[in-house]
GROMACS .gro file of C-alpha atoms in nm:
model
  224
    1UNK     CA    1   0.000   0.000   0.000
    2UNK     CA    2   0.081   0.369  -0.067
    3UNK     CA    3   0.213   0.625   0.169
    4UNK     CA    4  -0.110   0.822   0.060
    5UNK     CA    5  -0.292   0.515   0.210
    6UNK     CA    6  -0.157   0.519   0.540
    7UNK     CA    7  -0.163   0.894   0.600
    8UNK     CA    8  -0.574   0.893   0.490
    9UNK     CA    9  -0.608   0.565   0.751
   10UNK     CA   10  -0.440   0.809   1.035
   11UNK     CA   11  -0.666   1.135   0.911
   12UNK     CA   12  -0.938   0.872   0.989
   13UNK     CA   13  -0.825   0.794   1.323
   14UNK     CA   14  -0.772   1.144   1.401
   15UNK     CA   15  -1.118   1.194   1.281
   16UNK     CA   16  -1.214   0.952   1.580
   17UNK     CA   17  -1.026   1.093   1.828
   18UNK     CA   18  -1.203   1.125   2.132
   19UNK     CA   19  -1.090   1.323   2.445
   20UNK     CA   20  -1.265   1.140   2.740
   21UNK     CA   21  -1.170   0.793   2.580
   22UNK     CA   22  -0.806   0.923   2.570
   23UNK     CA   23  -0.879   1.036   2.925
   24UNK     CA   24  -1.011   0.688   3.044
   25UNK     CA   25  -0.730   0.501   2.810
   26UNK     CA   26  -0.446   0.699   2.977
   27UNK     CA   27  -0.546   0.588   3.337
   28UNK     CA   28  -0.432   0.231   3.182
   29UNK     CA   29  -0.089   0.400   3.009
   30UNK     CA   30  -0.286   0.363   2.678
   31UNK     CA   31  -0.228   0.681   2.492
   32UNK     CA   32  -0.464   0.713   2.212
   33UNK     CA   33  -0.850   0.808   2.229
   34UNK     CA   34  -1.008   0.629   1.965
   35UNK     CA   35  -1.323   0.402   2.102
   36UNK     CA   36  -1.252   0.058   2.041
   37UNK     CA   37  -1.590  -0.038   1.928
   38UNK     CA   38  -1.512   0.221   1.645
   39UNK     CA   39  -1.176   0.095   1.574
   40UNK     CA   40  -1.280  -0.245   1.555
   41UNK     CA   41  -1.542  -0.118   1.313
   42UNK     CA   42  -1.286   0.043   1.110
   43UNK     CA   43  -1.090  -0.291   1.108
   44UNK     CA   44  -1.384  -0.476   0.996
   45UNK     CA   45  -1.423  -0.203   0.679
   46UNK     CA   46  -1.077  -0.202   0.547
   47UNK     CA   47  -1.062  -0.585   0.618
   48UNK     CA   48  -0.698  -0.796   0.562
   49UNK     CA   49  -0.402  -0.571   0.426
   50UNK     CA   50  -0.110  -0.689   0.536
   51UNK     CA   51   0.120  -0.402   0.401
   52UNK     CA   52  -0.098  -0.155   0.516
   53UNK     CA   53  -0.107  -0.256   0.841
   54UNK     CA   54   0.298  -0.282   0.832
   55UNK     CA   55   0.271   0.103   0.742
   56UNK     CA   56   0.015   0.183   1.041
   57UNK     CA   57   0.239  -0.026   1.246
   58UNK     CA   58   0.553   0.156   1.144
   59UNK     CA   59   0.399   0.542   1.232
   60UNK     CA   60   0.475   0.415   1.627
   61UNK     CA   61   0.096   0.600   1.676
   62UNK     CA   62  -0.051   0.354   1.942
   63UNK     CA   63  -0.429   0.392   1.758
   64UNK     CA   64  -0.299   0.306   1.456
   65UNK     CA   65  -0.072  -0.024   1.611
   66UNK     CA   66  -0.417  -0.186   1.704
   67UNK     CA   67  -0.580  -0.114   1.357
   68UNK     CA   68  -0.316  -0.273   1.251
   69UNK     CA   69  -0.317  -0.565   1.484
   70UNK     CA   70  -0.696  -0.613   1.324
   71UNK     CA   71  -0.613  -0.613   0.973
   72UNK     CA   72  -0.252  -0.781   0.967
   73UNK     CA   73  -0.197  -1.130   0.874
   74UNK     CA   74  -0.035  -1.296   1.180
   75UNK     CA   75   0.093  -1.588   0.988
   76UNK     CA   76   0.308  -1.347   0.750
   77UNK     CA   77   0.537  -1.190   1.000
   78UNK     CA   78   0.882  -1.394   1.076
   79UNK     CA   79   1.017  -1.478   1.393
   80UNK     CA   80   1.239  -1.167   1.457
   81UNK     CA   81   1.000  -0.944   1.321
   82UNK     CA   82   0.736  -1.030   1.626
   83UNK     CA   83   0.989  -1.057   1.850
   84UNK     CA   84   1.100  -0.671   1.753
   85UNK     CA   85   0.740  -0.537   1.763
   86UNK     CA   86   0.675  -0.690   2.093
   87UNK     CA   87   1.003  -0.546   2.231
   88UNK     CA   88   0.901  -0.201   2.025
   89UNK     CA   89   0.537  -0.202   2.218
   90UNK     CA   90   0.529   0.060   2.436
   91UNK     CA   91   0.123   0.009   2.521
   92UNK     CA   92  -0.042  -0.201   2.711
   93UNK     CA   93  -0.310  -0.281   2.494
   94UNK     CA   94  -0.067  -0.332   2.242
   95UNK     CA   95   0.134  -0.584   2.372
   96UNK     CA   96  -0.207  -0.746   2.509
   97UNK     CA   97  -0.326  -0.799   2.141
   98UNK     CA   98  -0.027  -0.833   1.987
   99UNK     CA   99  -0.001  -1.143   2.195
  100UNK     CA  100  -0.366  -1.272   2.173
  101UNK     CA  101  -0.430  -1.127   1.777
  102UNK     CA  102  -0.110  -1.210   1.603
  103UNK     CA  103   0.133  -1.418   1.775
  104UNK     CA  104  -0.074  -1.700   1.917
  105UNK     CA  105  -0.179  -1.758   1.536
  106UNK     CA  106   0.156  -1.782   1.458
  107UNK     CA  107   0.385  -2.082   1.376
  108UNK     CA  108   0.646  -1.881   1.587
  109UNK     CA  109   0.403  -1.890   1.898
  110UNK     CA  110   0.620  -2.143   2.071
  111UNK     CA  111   0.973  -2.029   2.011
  112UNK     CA  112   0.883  -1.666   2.106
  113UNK     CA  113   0.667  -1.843   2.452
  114UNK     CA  114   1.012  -1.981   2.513
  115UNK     CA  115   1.276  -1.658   2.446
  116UNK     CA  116   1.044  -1.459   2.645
  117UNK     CA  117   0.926  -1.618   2.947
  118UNK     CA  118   1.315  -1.550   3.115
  119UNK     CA  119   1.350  -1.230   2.960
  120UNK     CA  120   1.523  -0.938   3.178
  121UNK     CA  121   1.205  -0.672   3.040
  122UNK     CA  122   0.919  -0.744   3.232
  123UNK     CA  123   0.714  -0.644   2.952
  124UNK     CA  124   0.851  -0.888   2.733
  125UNK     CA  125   0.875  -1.158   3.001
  126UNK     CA  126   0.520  -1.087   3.107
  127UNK     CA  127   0.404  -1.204   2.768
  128UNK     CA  128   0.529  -1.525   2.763
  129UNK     CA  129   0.378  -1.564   3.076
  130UNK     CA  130   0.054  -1.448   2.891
  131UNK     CA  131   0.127  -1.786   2.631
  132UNK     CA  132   0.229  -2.020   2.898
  133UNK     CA  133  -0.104  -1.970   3.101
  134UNK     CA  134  -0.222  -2.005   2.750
  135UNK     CA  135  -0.099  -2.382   2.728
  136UNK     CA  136  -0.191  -2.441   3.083
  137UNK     CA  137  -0.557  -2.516   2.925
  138UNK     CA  138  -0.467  -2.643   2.588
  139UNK     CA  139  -0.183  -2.778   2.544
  140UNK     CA  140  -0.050  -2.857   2.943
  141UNK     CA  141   0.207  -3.143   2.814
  142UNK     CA  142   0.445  -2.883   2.723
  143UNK     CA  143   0.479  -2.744   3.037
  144UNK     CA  144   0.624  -2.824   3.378
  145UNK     CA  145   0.344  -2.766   3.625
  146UNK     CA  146   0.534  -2.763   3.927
  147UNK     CA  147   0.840  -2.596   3.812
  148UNK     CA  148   0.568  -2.304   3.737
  149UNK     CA  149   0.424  -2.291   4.053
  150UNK     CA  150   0.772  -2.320   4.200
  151UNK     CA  151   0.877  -1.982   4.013
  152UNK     CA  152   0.547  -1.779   4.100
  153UNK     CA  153   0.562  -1.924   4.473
  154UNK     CA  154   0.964  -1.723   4.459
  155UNK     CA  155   0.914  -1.482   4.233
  156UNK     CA  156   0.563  -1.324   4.196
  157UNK     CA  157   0.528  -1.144   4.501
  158UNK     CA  158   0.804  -0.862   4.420
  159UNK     CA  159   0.748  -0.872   4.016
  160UNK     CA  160   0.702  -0.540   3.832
  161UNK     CA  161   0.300  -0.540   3.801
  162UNK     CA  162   0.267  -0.610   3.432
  163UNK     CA  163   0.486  -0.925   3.521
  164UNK     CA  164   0.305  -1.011   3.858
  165UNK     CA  165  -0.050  -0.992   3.656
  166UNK     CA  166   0.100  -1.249   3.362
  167UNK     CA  167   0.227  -1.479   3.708
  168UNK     CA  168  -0.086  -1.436   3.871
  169UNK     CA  169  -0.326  -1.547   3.592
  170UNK     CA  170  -0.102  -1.871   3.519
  171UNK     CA  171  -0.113  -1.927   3.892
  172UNK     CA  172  -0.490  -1.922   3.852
  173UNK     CA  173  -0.514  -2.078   3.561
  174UNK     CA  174  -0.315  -2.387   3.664
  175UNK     CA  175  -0.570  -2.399   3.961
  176UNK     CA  176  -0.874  -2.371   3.739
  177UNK     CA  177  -0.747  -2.667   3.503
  178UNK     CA  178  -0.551  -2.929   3.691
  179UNK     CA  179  -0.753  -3.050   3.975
  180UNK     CA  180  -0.407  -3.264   4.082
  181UNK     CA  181  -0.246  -2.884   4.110
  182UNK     CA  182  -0.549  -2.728   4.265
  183UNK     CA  183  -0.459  -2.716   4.650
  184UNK     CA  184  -0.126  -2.577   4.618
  185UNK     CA  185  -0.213  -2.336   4.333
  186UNK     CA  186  -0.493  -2.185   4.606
  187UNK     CA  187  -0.200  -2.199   4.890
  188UNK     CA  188   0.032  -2.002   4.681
  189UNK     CA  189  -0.229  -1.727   4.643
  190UNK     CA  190  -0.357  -1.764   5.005
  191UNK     CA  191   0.021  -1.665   5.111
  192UNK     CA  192   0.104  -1.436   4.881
  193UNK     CA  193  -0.185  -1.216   4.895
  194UNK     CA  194  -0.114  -1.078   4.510
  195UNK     CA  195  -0.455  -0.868   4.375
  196UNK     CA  196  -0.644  -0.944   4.670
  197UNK     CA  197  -0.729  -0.577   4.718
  198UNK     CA  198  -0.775  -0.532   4.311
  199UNK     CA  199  -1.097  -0.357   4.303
  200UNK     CA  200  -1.350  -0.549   4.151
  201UNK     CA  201  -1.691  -0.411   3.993
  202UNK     CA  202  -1.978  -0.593   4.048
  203UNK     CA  203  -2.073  -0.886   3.854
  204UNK     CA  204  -1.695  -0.929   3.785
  205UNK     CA  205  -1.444  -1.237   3.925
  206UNK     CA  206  -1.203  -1.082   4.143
  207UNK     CA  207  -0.853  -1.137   4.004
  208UNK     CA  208  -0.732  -1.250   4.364
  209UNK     CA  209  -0.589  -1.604   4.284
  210UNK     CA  210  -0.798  -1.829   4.546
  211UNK     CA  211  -1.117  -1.591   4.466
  212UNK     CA  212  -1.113  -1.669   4.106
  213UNK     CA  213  -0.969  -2.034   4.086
  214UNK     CA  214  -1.275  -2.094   4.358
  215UNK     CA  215  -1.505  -1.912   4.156
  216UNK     CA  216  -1.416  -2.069   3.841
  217UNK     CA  217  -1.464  -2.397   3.983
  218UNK     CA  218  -1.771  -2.375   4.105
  219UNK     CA  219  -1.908  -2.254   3.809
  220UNK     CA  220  -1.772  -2.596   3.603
  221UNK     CA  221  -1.914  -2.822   3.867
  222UNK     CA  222  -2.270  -2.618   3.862
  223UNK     CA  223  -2.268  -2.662   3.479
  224UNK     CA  224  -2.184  -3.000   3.536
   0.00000   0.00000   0.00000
């Protein structure tokens, strides 16, 4: 795609700019103010274009990163070149669905779980924590149960917070799924305390480890 293209796609986000959305978006370090609904429409109107989202992705405009999260094609982009963006993401919600958009569609999913789970940016790190608690569901073989739990049991209580959160939900996640890993998973969280104060709104499961594995739970053997 041109140049030309790109710049009318950002007049049209600029168009949608929004200052109490960029208000609300920057409480969560997410600076752009573009409604998502409307984004996601806009996504859904220019449909796939791979080189046009490698344009939007390239003006480092965090509004124009997700649009181009939505119209990419995740299978196209090589090993290094997700490993760069991810390391290039300054956003929260950027690195969220660059994670759950692109790279768990990608063959590369498991090599980049692997160089990023150890890695010294907590960002980074806290993303392969994101595809690990991924595989604690579908794929658990992979993984070693208990050597997880034995690195969030040492290590999640002082994490930066984007890392603690990725620790915390494969802490509850292992919980949730493996009944064999249940009781330790819920005395991890019991002693650790992580997000038990996380405020909550109503109608939503607290993030608080033993809160949500119980609630979780309870819900699968109700259904049942």
């Amino acid at each position: 795609m041109t140049e030309t293209t790109v710049a009318d796609v950002m007049a049209e986000l600029a168009a949608l700019e929004d200052p109490k959305a960029r208000a609300v978006n920057e409480k969560h370090d997410d600076d752009h103010g573009v409604n998502l609904s409307r984004l996601r429409a806009l996504a859904k109107r220019l449909k796939t274009q791979h080189e046009l989202a490698r344009g939007l992705w390239d003006t480092r405009d965090t509004a124009a990163r997700l649009l181009a999260l939505l119209i990419c094609r995740p299978r196209s982009f090589e090993r290094d070149e997700l490993d760069a963006m991810m390391r290039d993401a300054r956003a929260p919600k950027v690195r969220v669905w660059l994670v759950s958009y692109v790279v768990k569609k990608s063959p590369h999913a498991e090599e980049l779980r692997a160089r990023w789970f150890r890695d010294p940016d907590p960002a980074v790190a806290s993303a392969g924590w994101d595809l690990t608690a991924g595989l604690v569901a579908t794929d658990p073989a992979r993984l070693d149960l208990d050597g997880l739990l034995d690195i969030v049991e040492t290590e999640m209580k002082d994490a930066p917070d984007t890392l603690q959160w990725s620790m915390n939900t494969c802490l509850a996640q292992i919980g949730i799924e493996h009944a064999h890993h249940r009781q330790r998973a819920l005395e991890i969280g019991e002693r650790l305390r992580v997000l038990e104060d996380y405020p909550t709104s109503p109608g939503c499961t607290s993030p608080y480890a033993p809160v949500w594995i119980s609630e979780m739970v309870g819900r699968r053997q109700g259904a049942g």
